[in-house]
């Protein structure tokens, strides 16, 4: 403020003006309340504006939507938990927060109680009757009168609390002692001791589950606490790797602030206005998302400056963005230092940055041209660029440069890593065998990391709420409330980033740039793509991700990509995304709620609720409203060159790398989502396949497949086709036991396929120009015509098709007729459809009429037909409805197959089976418990009728032109889009409170016991075992019927072997007994033994694998089995000290030697070529007896190796010291010498010091 000697008293000043500010503001009786005019569906922006005496200030102060469906009047998405859901306010153990020093200690769980939430039924100030005139309603989030409370650890088993005291607002109980150990333990050098951890799960008597609770930690190093007056960043900076940091609530007494442990303390939420950098593995733990809050706003001015200084320091850069050196100090002025004050365990140096960028990721001051398309969006001087300023940015150490310059040019190209750079692993967590010091404190392999029990809101700079930049291995993101954030990729959670280097290929050798993949090439064919391993094993579970928005990372030339809620990007291998609530998120590009974006190994998406998310763009088609799985495009060219992702000279453009192997999409609820500008309202599968089909055209076992099982996909909307499910370049997808009901296509976005930007979109429309003729196909339909609503298959993209070789072999079940060679999959996505419910998926289209009457006489009237007006919320009007359950883009109706392809569902329910008979399909009503249909967003009980489809208004074009279906270049050059408003966007009726949709089968449904067992999952949507009753049921939910008779109690009689040596990595055991059917767990108490691979052989035999830690206590363990009938008696298993040593000492055929540290037998092939058998001598070279337990072929590439029966090794009698026995291996020599050797591995499993004796086998 300036204070001149002005007699009027007026003076110029700078003031901060905040738009849509939630407060708090003073309320009644001295309280502080949220501003009642605050709208959480819009952004919160603050501006620093000069105020001058006598001057009128014009301020450009827009607010932008941060949630789906905002701006279309009232009745916005209801993303609050349903009434009477058990929800957590705070969990306390030994002091504040969810930590106890040992099992048996008591925790206190406090309920959230009554909460004021937005009323979905509110219809604006003109409404005069209840509930339509009420902006808010009160919902109760208590625990009810009773239920169950337990901890679920890594074993997936509920461990109930004991001595529980239960009331509606508080539960207390003793923590069980049998919770499994945390997956990664804090290193002892940092004070770490053994810790156990489990997810707190509360199930009320009404059957409702907690969603975002907390992780409870038992034992380990005592936590550090951050008071409400402290900063979380300073706690992170001062923490040792793996430390548990608990963010305390605000605690006050009648006399002022007080310790949170004081009996007089009143605890309320604590809000920390910070942008956090988690630059080392720590466990950041809130007491509950309602009480530990991070507000990631970027004000006051300059807040990002300090953040950017920290970032460049951690990456080994100076403030000018270039690498630090003796001649380029971090800050030549000396005003700031690297590391900063209080940064503990910072070990970065010139050629050893504290944390690492990804391969080919460049810095701004270094060379902006290295950033590809992202460089177009870079505005700020930090390596994060368009992804900076997240609520929590996770930065990690991922590679070892071994003293080389990490910023030097590699092969004349910048951004690469020097040759010899290696990935860090868990073996790099100590300096040497004699020095336990951790040389890489920021490596996430070495210590536990977690973000849990926090709320993160108001991030707007680009990184979203949480941004895991790279190398964040084993990070757990759980139990967080993530709301009202805006980001470039995602407003919510970003794991990885869109840009990526070229693929790592098997056999490419030095052509694979450093650091290479984390996966061995052994056993993989040449040119198979290996995982990037950028962010391994990230576990995202039990989060509430709602009302966030994405502006979209520009991976494609014209279509942004990135979900409003959560994005997993290339290299997020082996991620888990389970038990999350994803609601009301918005994206202007591909993907509304959740996106799997790029090449990722073995993703897992299960048990999530994905509601009311929206992908919309009025200029170009975008896809995937609820869940999008999409391969990334070809590698970006330099900044000055336009991408050619989909059309153009297609034979010169490589296809996508695909989405990677092993993706599982199981038991998710996808409801009420919208791809308003394109295809795939509920689920979009795009570019699943690509380069691997070109590489292995006749070996479909190498093609990437997605398993889609047990999902309920209902009431979604698509502006073009496939409102339920949409597939393109998805050749081997299995869609089994899903319920796909009441999805609607509106055919309102077809014109977007013919805008000027359409040729550069991420996926082609129906009018792709032929690159050879320069002409579009005939007919080219961009007008609004009926489209498939439940599931649509789309022709393979032009780029993918142009790259296919002359012959490909379609996978079994993925082609029509009997011809796999160049079968249906060459032209279309041909999913395997079995045991699915496709019911009453509706097809609409748009018509444009004359000028409207009365106040509508300035614009053409746009109508959605058929017009199905409702009189009650969710009413299904069947008269006049048009149903189209499954089809192919280009067909003109359910019975028309002019596209040239007819899909082949089997054992499924369809509204009509015309054309799909003869495959055990039925058109009988599946009779679900309750079904609802989309229609009016304004509750019909308050005068709403049906879908609203007003034409788009181009505000910049005056006067507004009359609407027509002719596309224009951009939205401000013509009214060429339709604003669709539909509902209900809530799970319950706003008038009656009744649940709108329950898609479980009702008693008497013809879908019961009508499915095939082939390919059916073993459990259903709710985790109930399949089958129940006389057979498998169609759809996602297995009918439970009457309560089954109690299962008989299991009993064990023996375990073999009955002992195992410490340090045994894998010991197969066999348990024998009775009534073992349905076994769910083998329990070995005492710690140190991990059980895996549980296999039920039959009702009397179970097999499992024991992994015995080197530190396991010696002595007997009481082993039991759990089945639906209870827990069995115990049998004794002994942990013994290591015994003899197994060695391979001779062989009768071939050469026995050691290759790369592995004992190897190379067979000698006779002339003429004939089968050979080698008798291999096994010797106990140790000083104690050696028990051999099994002989297996652990690897058999080519299938030509076999174990001959002439073994002399005993599985019952130990092998004495220096004694020998023999194992015979036969190689079935092929008539012609193969081009590459056949590789195998003989495993002689034993209880000695080499428990997995492996002999590599080579022959050709």
Coordinates of N, CA and C in Angstrom, one line a residue, residues 904-908 913-923:
X904 N -20.8 -61.8 -32.3 CA -21.2 -63.2 -31.9 C -21.3 -63.4 -30.4
X905 N -22.3 -62.8 -29.8 CA -22.5 -63.1 -28.4 C -23.0 -64.5 -28.1
X906 N -22.6 -65.0 -27.0 CA -23.1 -66.4 -26.6 C -23.5 -66.4 -25.2
X907 N -24.5 -67.2 -24.9 CA -25.0 -67.4 -23.5 C -25.3 -66.0 -22.9
X908 N -25.9 -65.1 -23.7 CA -26.1 -63.8 -23.2 C -27.6 -63.4 -23.4
X913 N -32.8 -60.9 -30.1 CA -31.7 -61.9 -30.5 C -31.8 -62.1 -32.0
X914 N -32.5 -61.2 -32.7 CA -32.6 -61.3 -34.2 C -31.1 -61.2 -34.7
X915 N -30.7 -62.2 -35.4 CA -29.3 -62.2 -36.0 C -28.3 -62.8 -35.0
X916 N -28.7 -63.1 -33.8 CA -27.8 -63.7 -32.8 C -28.3 -65.0 -32.2
X917 N -29.2 -65.6 -32.9 CA -29.7 -66.9 -32.3 C -28.8 -68.0 -32.5
X918 N -29.1 -69.2 -31.9 CA -28.3 -70.4 -32.1 C -27.0 -70.4 -31.2
X919 N -26.9 -69.5 -30.3 CA -25.7 -69.5 -29.5 C -26.0 -69.4 -28.0
X920 N -27.2 -70.0 -27.7 CA -27.7 -70.0 -26.3 C -28.0 -68.6 -25.8
X921 N -28.3 -67.7 -26.6 CA -28.8 -66.4 -26.2 C -30.3 -66.3 -26.0
X922 N -30.7 -65.4 -25.2 CA -32.1 -65.2 -24.9 C -32.5 -63.8 -24.9
X923 N -33.8 -63.5 -25.4 CA -34.4 -62.2 -25.3 C -35.3 -62.0 -24.2

